[in-house]
Coordinates of C-alpha atoms and ligand atoms in Angstrom, one line a residue:
M1 CA -11.8 9.6 50.6
S2 CA -12.2 7.8 54.0
I3 CA -15.7 7.1 55.4
P4 CA -16.3 8.5 58.9
A5 CA -16.2 5.8 61.5
D6 CA -19.9 6.0 62.6
I7 CA -21.1 5.7 59.0
L8 CA -18.7 2.8 58.3
Q9 CA -20.1 1.0 61.5
R10 CA -23.7 1.5 60.3
Q11 CA -22.8 0.3 56.8
A12 CA -21.0 -2.7 58.2
F13 CA -23.6 -3.9 60.7
P14 CA -27.1 -3.3 59.3
V15 CA -30.2 -5.1 60.7
L16 CA -32.2 -6.9 58.0
D17 CA -35.9 -6.2 58.0
D18 CA -38.5 -9.0 57.6
E19 CA -38.7 -8.5 53.9
Q20 CA -35.0 -8.7 53.4
I21 CA -34.9 -11.8 55.6
D22 CA -37.6 -13.4 53.5
A23 CA -35.6 -12.6 50.3
L24 CA -32.6 -14.4 51.8
R25 CA -34.7 -17.3 53.0
A26 CA -35.0 -18.5 49.4
F27 CA -31.2 -19.0 49.2
S28 CA -30.8 -20.5 52.7
T29 CA -31.6 -23.4 55.0
E30 CA -33.0 -22.9 58.5
K31 CA -31.2 -24.4 61.5
V32 CA -32.3 -24.7 65.1
T33 CA -29.3 -23.9 67.3
Q34 CA -28.2 -24.8 70.8
P35 CA -25.6 -22.9 72.9
G36 CA -22.1 -23.8 71.7
D37 CA -23.2 -25.0 68.2
V38 CA -20.4 -24.1 65.8
L39 CA -21.8 -22.5 62.6
F40 CA -18.4 -22.0 61.0
E41 CA -14.9 -22.5 62.3
V42 CA -11.6 -20.7 61.9
G43 CA -10.0 -22.1 58.7
D44 CA -13.3 -23.1 57.0
S45 CA -13.4 -22.1 53.3
F46 CA -16.7 -21.2 51.6
Y47 CA -18.3 -20.9 55.1
P48 CA -21.9 -19.9 55.2
L49 CA -23.6 -16.5 55.7
V50 CA -25.3 -16.7 59.0
V51 CA -28.5 -14.7 59.5
V52 CA -29.9 -14.7 63.0
L53 CA -33.7 -15.3 63.2
E54 CA -34.0 -15.9 67.0
G55 CA -31.5 -16.0 69.9
R56 CA -27.9 -14.7 69.8
T57 CA -24.8 -15.8 68.0
R58 CA -21.1 -14.8 68.5
I59 CA -18.1 -14.3 66.4
L60 CA -15.0 -15.5 68.3
E61 CA -11.3 -15.0 67.8
R62 CA -9.7 -18.2 68.8
S63 CA -6.4 -18.2 70.7
E64 CA -4.3 -20.5 72.9
S65 CA -5.4 -18.9 76.1
A66 CA -9.1 -17.9 75.6
D67 CA -11.6 -17.1 72.9
R68 CA -12.4 -13.4 72.5
V69 CA -15.9 -12.3 71.5
I70 CA -15.5 -9.9 68.5
K71 CA -19.2 -9.4 67.9
E72 CA -22.5 -10.7 69.3
S73 CA -25.6 -10.5 67.1
G74 CA -29.4 -10.9 67.5
R75 CA -32.5 -11.0 65.2
G76 CA -31.9 -9.6 61.7
E77 CA -28.1 -9.3 62.1
F78 CA -25.8 -11.5 60.0
H79 CA -22.2 -12.8 60.0
G80 CA -20.2 -12.9 56.8
E81 CA -17.3 -11.2 55.1
L82 CA -16.0 -10.5 51.7
G83 CA -13.6 -13.5 51.9
M84 CA -16.6 -15.9 52.1
L85 CA -17.3 -15.1 48.4
T86 CA -13.7 -15.6 47.3
G87 CA -13.0 -18.9 49.0
Q88 CA -10.8 -17.2 51.7
R89 CA -10.8 -19.2 54.9
A90 CA -12.6 -17.8 57.9
F91 CA -10.4 -15.7 60.2
A92 CA -12.9 -16.2 63.1
A93 CA -15.4 -18.7 64.4
C94 CA -19.2 -18.3 64.6
V95 CA -21.0 -20.1 67.5
A96 CA -24.5 -20.0 68.9
A97 CA -24.6 -18.2 72.3
T98 CA -28.2 -19.1 73.2
P99 CA -30.9 -21.4 71.9
G100 CA -32.3 -20.0 68.7
R101 CA -32.7 -20.3 64.9
V102 CA -30.5 -19.1 62.1
L103 CA -30.5 -19.1 58.3
L104 CA -27.4 -20.5 56.7
A105 CA -26.7 -19.5 53.1
Q106 CA -23.7 -21.2 51.4
A107 CA -21.3 -19.0 49.4
A108 CA -22.6 -20.0 46.0
A109 CA -26.2 -19.2 47.1
V110 CA -25.1 -15.8 48.6
Q111 CA -23.4 -15.1 45.2
E112 CA -26.7 -16.0 43.5
A113 CA -28.7 -13.7 45.8
I114 CA -26.2 -10.9 45.2
R115 CA -26.6 -11.4 41.4
T116 CA -30.4 -11.6 41.3
V117 CA -31.9 -9.6 44.2
P118 CA -30.7 -6.0 44.0
E119 CA -32.0 -5.0 47.5
V120 CA -30.0 -7.8 49.1
S121 CA -27.1 -7.2 46.8
D122 CA -26.6 -3.6 47.8
L123 CA -26.9 -4.3 51.5
L124 CA -24.6 -7.3 51.6
V125 CA -21.9 -6.0 49.3
T126 CA -21.8 -2.7 51.2
A127 CA -21.7 -4.4 54.6
F128 CA -18.9 -6.9 53.4
A129 CA -16.8 -4.1 52.0
A130 CA -17.3 -1.9 55.2
R131 CA -16.4 -4.9 57.4
R132 CA -13.2 -5.5 55.5
Q133 CA -12.3 -1.8 55.9
I134 CA -12.9 -1.9 59.6
L135 CA -10.8 -5.0 59.9
M136 CA -8.0 -3.2 58.0
Q137 CA -8.2 -0.1 60.2
S138 CA -8.1 -2.0 63.5
A139 CA -4.6 -2.9 64.4
S140 CA -5.0 -6.7 64.6
A141 CA -2.9 -8.9 66.8
S142 CA -3.9 -11.9 64.7
L143 CA -1.0 -11.5 62.4
T144 CA 2.4 -10.3 63.6
I145 CA 5.6 -9.8 61.7
I146 CA 8.8 -9.8 63.8
G147 CA 12.0 -8.7 62.2
V148 CA 14.2 -5.8 61.3
E149 CA 12.4 -2.9 59.7
E150 CA 13.3 -2.0 56.1
T151 CA 14.9 -5.4 55.4
A152 CA 13.8 -6.8 52.1
S153 CA 12.0 -9.8 53.6
V154 CA 10.0 -7.7 56.0
R155 CA 9.1 -5.3 53.2
A156 CA 8.0 -8.0 50.8
L157 CA 5.6 -9.4 53.4
Q158 CA 4.4 -5.9 54.4
E159 CA 3.8 -5.1 50.7
F160 CA 1.9 -8.3 50.1
L161 CA -0.3 -7.7 53.2
D162 CA -0.8 -4.0 52.7
R163 CA -1.6 -4.3 49.0
N164 CA -4.1 -7.0 49.8
R165 CA -5.5 -5.1 52.7
I166 CA -4.8 -7.8 55.2
P167 CA -4.6 -6.5 58.8
H168 CA -1.2 -7.1 60.6
R169 CA 1.2 -5.5 63.0
F170 CA 5.0 -5.2 62.9
I171 CA 7.2 -5.7 66.0
A172 CA 10.9 -4.9 65.8
R173 CA 13.2 -7.8 66.8
V174 CA 14.6 -5.7 69.7
D175 CA 11.2 -4.8 71.1
P176 CA 10.6 -6.5 74.6
A177 CA 7.0 -7.4 73.4
V178 CA 8.6 -10.0 71.1
T179 CA 9.2 -12.3 74.1
V180 CA 5.5 -12.3 75.0
V181 CA 4.4 -13.0 71.4
L182 CA 6.9 -15.8 70.9
A183 CA 6.4 -17.4 74.4
P184 CA 4.0 -20.1 73.2
F185 CA 6.5 -21.4 70.7
G186 CA 9.5 -22.0 73.0
Y187 CA 12.9 -21.2 71.6
P188 CA 12.4 -19.3 68.2
P189 CA 14.0 -20.8 65.1
P190 CA 17.1 -19.0 63.7
A191 CA 15.3 -16.9 61.1
Q192 CA 15.7 -13.3 60.1
T193 CA 11.9 -12.7 59.9
L194 CA 9.2 -14.5 61.9
V195 CA 5.5 -14.3 61.4
V196 CA 3.0 -15.4 64.0
V197 CA -0.4 -16.3 62.6
R198 CA -3.4 -16.1 64.9
G199 CA -1.2 -16.7 67.9
T200 CA -1.0 -20.4 67.0
R201 CA 1.4 -20.8 64.1
L202 CA 4.9 -19.6 63.7
L203 CA 6.4 -19.2 60.2
A204 CA 10.2 -18.7 59.8
D205 CA 11.3 -16.5 56.8
P206 CA 8.1 -17.1 54.9
T207 CA 7.6 -15.9 51.3
P208 CA 4.4 -14.0 50.5
I209 CA 2.9 -17.2 48.9
E210 CA 3.7 -19.3 52.0
L211 CA 2.1 -16.6 54.1
A212 CA -0.9 -16.5 51.9
R213 CA -1.3 -20.2 52.3
A214 CA -1.0 -20.0 56.1
L215 CA -3.7 -17.3 56.1
G216 CA -6.0 -19.5 54.1
L217 CA -5.9 -17.1 51.1
D218 CA -5.5 -20.1 48.8
L219 CA -8.5 -20.4 46.5
V220 CA -9.4 -23.7 45.0
V221 CA -10.8 -23.1 41.6
D222 CA -12.8 -26.3 41.0
Q223 CA -12.8 -26.2 37.3
E224 CA -15.2 -28.8 36.0
G225 CA -14.6 -27.3 32.6
P226 CA -12.7 -24.4 31.1
A227 CA -13.6 -20.9 32.2
D228 CA -15.1 -18.7 29.4
L229 CA -12.5 -16.1 30.3
L230 CA -9.1 -16.3 32.0
V231 CA -7.7 -13.0 33.0
V232 CA -4.0 -12.8 33.9
G233 CA -3.1 -9.7 35.9
T234 CA -5.5 -7.7 38.0
G235 CA -4.4 -4.1 37.5
P236 CA -7.0 -1.7 36.3
A237 CA -7.1 -3.4 32.8
G238 CA -7.5 -7.0 34.1
L239 CA -9.9 -6.0 36.9
A240 CA -12.1 -4.2 34.4
A241 CA -12.1 -7.3 32.1
A242 CA -13.0 -9.4 35.1
V243 CA -15.9 -7.1 36.1
Y244 CA -17.3 -6.8 32.6
G245 CA -16.7 -10.4 31.8
A246 CA -18.5 -11.7 35.0
S247 CA -21.3 -9.1 34.8
E248 CA -22.0 -10.1 31.2
G249 CA -22.4 -13.7 32.1
L250 CA -19.0 -15.2 31.3
S251 CA -17.5 -17.6 33.8
T252 CA -14.4 -15.6 34.7
V253 CA -11.2 -16.5 36.6
A254 CA -8.5 -13.9 37.3
I255 CA -5.1 -14.3 38.8
D256 CA -2.4 -11.9 39.9
N257 CA 1.2 -12.3 41.0
L258 CA 1.0 -9.9 43.9
A259 CA -2.1 -8.0 44.6
I260 CA -5.3 -6.6 43.0
G261 CA -4.7 -3.1 41.7
G262 CA -1.4 -3.4 39.8
Q263 CA 0.7 -0.3 39.4
A264 CA -2.3 1.9 40.1
G265 CA -2.6 0.2 43.5
T266 CA 0.8 1.7 44.4
S267 CA -0.3 5.2 43.5
S268 CA -1.0 7.5 46.5
R269 CA -3.4 9.7 44.6
I270 CA -4.9 9.3 41.2
E271 CA -6.3 12.7 40.3
N272 CA -7.2 12.3 36.6
Y273 CA -9.6 9.4 36.8
L274 CA -13.1 10.4 35.8
G275 CA -15.6 10.8 38.7
F276 CA -13.0 11.5 41.4
P277 CA -12.5 15.2 41.4
S278 CA -10.5 15.3 44.6
G279 CA -8.5 12.1 43.6
I280 CA -8.6 8.6 44.9
S281 CA -5.8 6.4 46.2
G282 CA -4.8 3.5 44.0
G283 CA -5.5 1.1 46.9
E284 CA -9.0 2.4 47.4
L285 CA -9.7 2.2 43.6
A286 CA -8.4 -1.3 43.5
F287 CA -10.5 -2.4 46.5
R288 CA -13.7 -1.0 45.0
G289 CA -12.9 -2.9 41.7
E290 CA -12.2 -6.1 43.7
V291 CA -15.5 -5.8 45.5
Q292 CA -17.3 -5.2 42.2
A293 CA -15.6 -8.2 40.5
I294 CA -16.4 -10.5 43.4
K295 CA -20.0 -9.1 43.5
F296 CA -20.5 -10.2 39.9
G297 CA -19.0 -13.7 40.6
A298 CA -15.5 -13.4 39.1
R299 CA -13.0 -15.7 40.9
V300 CA -10.0 -13.5 41.7
T301 CA -7.0 -15.0 43.3
V302 CA -3.6 -13.8 44.5
P303 CA -0.7 -14.4 44.7
R304 CA -0.4 -16.6 41.7
R305 CA 2.1 -16.0 38.9
A306 CA 1.4 -17.2 35.4
T307 CA 4.5 -19.0 34.1
R308 CA 3.3 -20.2 30.7
L309 CA 0.5 -20.1 28.2
E310 CA -0.3 -22.8 25.7
E311 CA -3.0 -24.1 23.5
R312 CA -4.3 -27.6 24.0
D313 CA -7.3 -29.2 22.2
G314 CA -8.8 -25.8 21.3
C315 CA -8.5 -24.5 24.8
F316 CA -5.9 -22.3 26.5
I317 CA -3.9 -23.5 29.5
V318 CA -2.3 -21.0 31.9
G319 CA 0.4 -22.7 34.0
M320 CA 1.1 -21.1 37.4
D321 CA 4.1 -20.9 39.8
D322 CA 2.5 -23.4 42.2
G323 CA 2.4 -26.1 39.5
G324 CA -1.3 -25.7 39.0
E325 CA -3.1 -25.0 35.7
L326 CA -6.1 -23.0 34.7
L327 CA -8.1 -23.7 31.7
G328 CA -9.9 -21.1 29.6
R329 CA -11.7 -20.8 26.3
S330 CA -10.2 -17.3 26.0
V331 CA -7.4 -15.4 27.7
V332 CA -7.0 -11.7 28.4
I333 CA -3.4 -10.8 29.0
A334 CA -3.3 -7.8 31.4
T335 CA 0.1 -8.3 33.1
G336 CA 1.1 -4.6 32.7
A337 CA 4.6 -3.5 33.2
R338 CA 7.4 -3.8 35.8
Y339 CA 9.4 -0.8 37.2
R340 CA 12.7 -0.2 35.6
R341 CA 15.7 -0.5 37.9
L342 CA 18.3 2.3 38.2
G343 CA 21.1 0.2 36.7
L344 CA 23.6 0.7 39.5
P345 CA 25.9 -2.1 40.7
N346 CA 24.8 -2.3 44.3
Q347 CA 21.1 -1.4 43.9
E348 CA 19.9 -4.9 44.9
Q349 CA 21.4 -4.5 48.3
F350 CA 19.1 -1.5 49.0
E351 CA 15.9 -2.7 47.3
G352 CA 13.3 -2.5 50.0
A353 CA 15.9 -0.9 52.3
G354 CA 16.1 2.5 50.7
I355 CA 15.2 2.0 47.0
Y356 CA 11.6 2.0 46.3
Y357 CA 9.5 1.8 43.1
A358 CA 6.3 3.2 44.5
A359 CA 5.4 6.0 46.8
T360 CA 2.5 5.0 49.0
D361 CA 1.8 5.3 52.8
L362 CA 4.0 2.2 53.3
E363 CA 7.1 3.8 51.7
A364 CA 6.3 7.2 53.3
R365 CA 6.9 5.6 56.7
F366 CA 10.6 5.2 55.8
C367 CA 11.1 8.9 55.0
G368 CA 11.0 9.7 58.7
G369 CA 11.5 13.5 58.1
N370 CA 14.7 12.9 56.2
E371 CA 15.7 14.0 52.7
V372 CA 14.8 11.7 49.8
V373 CA 15.4 11.5 46.1
V374 CA 12.8 10.9 43.4
V375 CA 14.1 9.9 40.0
G376 CA 12.0 10.3 36.8
G377 CA 10.2 12.7 34.5
G378 CA 6.8 11.2 34.2
N379 CA 3.5 11.8 36.0
S380 CA 4.2 9.0 38.5
A381 CA 7.5 10.7 39.5
G382 CA 5.7 14.1 39.9
Q383 CA 3.0 12.6 42.0
A384 CA 5.6 10.8 44.2
S385 CA 7.5 14.1 44.8
M386 CA 4.2 15.9 45.7
F387 CA 3.2 13.1 48.1
L388 CA 6.6 12.6 49.7
S389 CA 7.1 16.4 50.2
R390 CA 4.6 16.0 53.1
H391 CA 6.6 13.2 54.8
A392 CA 10.2 14.1 54.0
R393 CA 12.3 17.2 55.0
R394 CA 13.3 17.7 51.5
V395 CA 12.6 16.0 48.1
H396 CA 15.4 16.0 45.5
H397 CA 13.5 15.5 42.2
V398 CA 16.1 14.2 39.8
Y399 CA 15.6 14.0 36.0
R400 CA 18.1 13.3 33.3
G401 CA 16.3 15.4 30.7
S402 CA 16.6 19.2 30.4
G403 CA 12.9 19.8 31.4
L404 CA 9.7 18.1 32.3
Q405 CA 7.4 19.6 29.7
A406 CA 7.6 16.7 27.3
S407 CA 6.9 14.0 29.8
M408 CA 4.8 15.4 32.7
S409 CA 1.3 16.9 32.8
D410 CA 1.4 20.7 33.1
Y411 CA -0.7 20.8 36.3
L412 CA 1.9 18.6 38.1
I413 CA 4.9 20.7 36.9
A414 CA 3.2 23.8 38.2
R415 CA 2.6 22.1 41.6
L416 CA 6.2 20.8 41.9
Q417 CA 7.6 24.3 41.2
R418 CA 5.4 25.7 44.0
V419 CA 6.3 23.4 46.8
P420 CA 9.2 24.9 48.8
N421 CA 10.8 21.6 50.0
I422 CA 11.0 20.1 46.5
K423 CA 14.3 20.8 44.7
L424 CA 14.3 20.1 40.9
W425 CA 17.6 18.8 39.4
F426 CA 17.7 18.6 35.5
G427 CA 20.3 16.9 33.4
T428 CA 21.2 14.9 36.5
N429 CA 21.6 11.2 37.3
V430 CA 22.0 9.2 40.4
T431 CA 25.4 7.5 39.9
E432 CA 26.4 6.0 43.3
L433 CA 24.6 4.5 46.3
F434 CA 26.1 4.4 49.8
G435 CA 25.0 2.7 53.0
D436 CA 25.3 -0.4 55.0
E437 CA 22.1 -2.2 55.9
A438 CA 20.1 0.7 54.6
L439 CA 20.7 3.4 52.1
K440 CA 22.3 6.5 53.5
A441 CA 23.6 8.7 50.7
V442 CA 23.8 9.1 46.9
T443 CA 26.0 10.8 44.4
L444 CA 24.2 13.1 41.9
R445 CA 26.0 13.8 38.7
G446 CA 25.0 17.0 37.0
P447 CA 25.0 18.1 33.3
Q448 CA 28.6 19.3 33.3
G449 CA 29.8 16.1 35.1
N450 CA 29.9 17.9 38.4
K451 CA 29.2 15.5 41.3
V452 CA 27.5 16.1 44.7
R453 CA 26.9 13.7 47.5
V454 CA 23.6 14.0 49.3
Q455 CA 22.6 12.4 52.6
I456 CA 19.2 10.8 52.0
S457 CA 17.1 7.9 53.4
A458 CA 15.4 6.8 50.3
V459 CA 15.5 6.8 46.5
F460 CA 12.2 6.5 44.6
A461 CA 12.9 5.2 41.1
M462 CA 10.1 6.3 38.8
I463 CA 11.8 5.8 35.5
G464 CA 9.4 3.7 33.5
A465 CA 8.6 0.1 33.2
D466 CA 9.2 -3.0 31.0
P467 CA 6.3 -5.3 29.9
C468 CA 5.6 -8.4 32.0
T469 CA 5.6 -10.8 29.1
D470 CA 8.3 -13.4 30.0
W471 CA 5.6 -16.0 30.6
L472 CA 4.2 -15.8 27.1
P473 CA 4.9 -18.2 24.2
G474 CA 7.5 -17.1 21.6
S475 CA 4.9 -17.4 18.9
L476 CA 2.9 -14.5 20.3
E477 CA 3.9 -11.4 18.4
R478 CA 5.6 -8.6 20.4
D479 CA 7.2 -5.3 19.5
A480 CA 10.9 -4.6 19.8
K481 CA 10.5 -3.7 23.5
G482 CA 8.5 -6.8 24.3
F483 CA 5.0 -5.2 24.4
V484 CA 2.3 -7.5 23.0
R485 CA 1.1 -6.5 19.5
T486 CA -2.6 -6.6 18.8
G487 CA -5.2 -5.7 16.1
Q488 CA -5.3 -5.9 12.4
E489 CA -1.6 -5.7 11.8
V490 CA -1.1 -9.1 13.5
G491 CA -4.3 -10.6 12.0
G492 CA -6.4 -9.8 15.1
S493 CA -10.1 -9.5 14.4
S494 CA -10.5 -6.7 17.0
S495 CA -8.1 -4.0 18.3
Y496 CA -7.2 -6.1 21.3
E497 CA -6.8 -9.6 19.7
T498 CA -3.2 -10.8 19.5
S499 CA -1.6 -12.9 16.8
I500 CA -3.2 -15.9 18.4
P501 CA -7.0 -16.0 18.0
G502 CA -8.7 -16.2 21.4
I503 CA -5.9 -14.5 23.2
F504 CA -6.3 -10.8 23.8
A505 CA -4.1 -8.1 25.4
V506 CA -5.1 -4.9 27.2
G507 CA -3.6 -2.1 29.2
D508 CA 0.1 -1.3 29.7
V509 CA 1.3 -4.7 28.4
R510 CA -0.2 -3.9 25.0
A511 CA 2.0 -2.2 22.4
T512 CA 0.9 1.3 21.6
S513 CA -1.5 1.5 24.5
V514 CA -1.8 4.8 26.5
K515 CA -0.2 4.1 29.8
R516 CA -3.0 5.5 32.0
V517 CA -5.6 4.1 34.5
A518 CA -8.6 5.2 32.5
S519 CA -7.3 3.8 29.2
A520 CA -6.4 0.5 30.9
V521 CA -10.0 0.3 32.4
G522 CA -11.4 1.2 29.0
E523 CA -9.5 -1.5 27.2
G524 CA -10.4 -4.1 29.8
S525 CA -14.0 -3.2 29.6
V526 CA -14.2 -3.1 25.8
V527 CA -12.3 -6.3 25.2
V528 CA -15.1 -8.3 26.7
Q529 CA -17.2 -7.6 23.6
A530 CA -14.5 -9.1 21.4
V531 CA -14.2 -12.1 23.8
H532 CA -18.0 -12.7 23.5
R533 CA -17.7 -12.6 19.7
Y534 CA -14.8 -15.0 19.7
L535 CA -16.6 -17.4 22.0
Q536 CA -19.7 -17.3 19.8
E537 CA -17.8 -18.0 16.7
T538 CA -15.8 -20.9 18.1
S539 CA -17.9 -23.9 18.9
P540 CA -17.5 -25.2 22.5
T541 CA -14.8 -27.7 22.8
V542 CA -14.4 -30.8 24.9
A543 CA -12.2 -30.0 27.9
P544 CA -8.8 -31.7 27.9
E545 CA -7.5 -33.6 30.9
P546 CA -6.4 -33.0 33.6
I547 CA -7.4 -29.8 35.3
S548 CA -5.3 -29.5 38.4
A549 CA -6.1 -26.0 39.4
S550 CA -5.2 -24.9 42.9
A551 CA -5.4 -21.2 42.6
Ligands
FAD601 C1 3.2 5.2 41.2 C2 2.3 5.3 39.9 C3 1.3 6.3 39.8 C4 0.5 6.4 38.7 N1 -0.4 7.4 38.6 C5 -1.3 7.4 37.6 C6 -2.3 8.4 37.6 O1 -2.4 9.3 38.4 N2 -3.2 8.4 36.5 C7 -3.1 7.5 35.5 O2 -3.9 7.6 34.6 N3 -2.1 6.6 35.5 C8 -1.2 6.5 36.5 N4 -0.2 5.5 36.6 C9 -0.2 4.5 35.5 C10 -1.2 3.5 35.7 O3 -1.2 3.0 37.0 C11 -1.0 2.3 34.7 O4 -1.1 2.8 33.4 C12 -2.1 1.2 34.9 O5 -2.0 0.7 36.2 C13 -1.9 0.1 33.9 O6 -2.8 -0.9 34.2 P1 -2.7 -2.4 33.7 O7 -3.8 -3.1 34.4 O8 -2.5 -2.4 32.3 O9 -1.3 -2.9 34.3 P2 -0.7 -2.9 35.8 O10 -1.3 -1.9 36.6 O11 0.8 -3.0 35.6 O12 -1.2 -4.3 36.4 C14 -0.6 -5.6 35.9 C15 -0.8 -6.6 37.0 O13 -0.4 -7.9 36.5 C16 0.3 -8.6 37.5 N5 1.2 -9.5 36.8 C17 2.4 -9.3 36.1 N6 2.9 -10.4 35.7 C18 2.2 -11.4 36.1 C19 2.2 -12.8 35.9 N7 3.2 -13.4 35.2 N8 1.2 -13.6 36.5 C20 0.2 -13.0 37.2 N9 0.1 -11.6 37.3 C21 1.1 -10.9 36.8 C22 1.0 -7.6 38.3 O14 1.3 -8.0 39.6 C23 0.0 -6.4 38.3 O15 -0.9 -6.5 39.4 C24 0.6 5.4 37.7 C25 1.6 4.4 37.8 C26 2.4 4.3 38.9 C27 3.4 3.2 39.0

């Protein structure tokens, strides 16, 4: 449900009235400005909210050649963005254009204002969210990926950026524009994929984490003591735990390996989530959840992968892939599940270059009016086929079972049967993949062993998922498939407590959970009550040393 551009503009750039300015004054300091005074600079983290009282201020995009004015503001207008609350570094600079006066509110004070003054909270949070959306919609030249479309490295970067709603553009290696973009850097390094950040920095074959660092997405969680609640995984379950935890007064830190939203974030349309009768894209739902979590003061950071969980001196330590550690008095495991691979010998060659595990706008770009295959019998497979039928010439929906009734919702089956360019194949498997740099064809093997080769440009594997539990200690009880066991049968004092008191599990990662967005959100919300109870029952402990947490 996208907001019309004029309404989005009004939401993004409101003018504060005197009463609202006075409300913010309590959280700010006043500064007299002269033309050229820098109020925050590109790269600053926890930069202040700037409210103009008198005179004019400008937001500038810095570049090698000249600064570009993105926005000029006068009395009652303010400069700030969602990232200022999360510790993200400033993408642009803010300078005074004329003599004047401004209010400066540091990030922590803005968070406090949002928490305690409802009129200010609504206005700021709505404006910040709208600004981020406008930024996403405008093709930004501040981040450019140069490479070969559909290669795994380009796709990994695009997935990270898209899923985190970070504006960027892609230029094919063969495009003449590449010469202009790379001109400031002299002879380009011999890399397959190059990324130009703000026209000033060139990265050769960066990983998503390296790109996040270059973008200033690194958050520094200054832990003076353990967080009340550490949430690992920010799919619907983890995000709900972060929102409810933070809103109910727990100091809450959440991390995710890739992006906020989890599997749901890859869904093009979730139609069965309460309150969205015409459906909502997973990306949009995740964004709303992220804004809500940040609004309540949860510290959410990506991309950070949890690599271990251990108990030390009565607290829990989550080790991360960057070597940092987070410390918590309780932990909610919400790491969900990972897509199952097709199990074909050369599948890795085509991952990101013809084999996909999600069907969003990003993957739809690669259909290009060709034929595609969707494999699977669940709702996610059905939704993928419906969605892709609008982008592909034909969708071959392949399922190894004899019918969909046992695994897919009736409404989806009825829809699939009605779409003319969807062909249903039952008792069928994909047995071979063909192509060179990209996938070109597959062999489908039918119920009688009959084989047919189909020219396609993509296979969407929607065949289930395995739990993301490889980072957990062996002592934490799991079922035969690796899902985390919780509740009375493992000695848990609530339905979501694991075999280790103080560690809880919610959502798809939990054994016997219903694998749905609503149930993941429900479990993430409800678990906070059990966390509260656990924290009350265990006396606060002395924090162990050291806490090196760069998250
Ligand atoms: C394409 C698709 C469409 C779907 N459509 C629907 C639908 O319409 N309706 C519906 O109800 N359900 C739908 N589902 C199912 C639904 O999305 C899931 O049930 C739900 O997302 C589970 O939420 P979760 O938070 O438990 O886990 P996940 O969504 O799996 O989130 C887990 C998160 O943990 C992170 N993570 C994993 N390991 C680590 C680690 N070691 N360190 C840090 N982070 C980690 C992952 O990056 C991920 O973001 C769909 C699923 C898919 C894939």
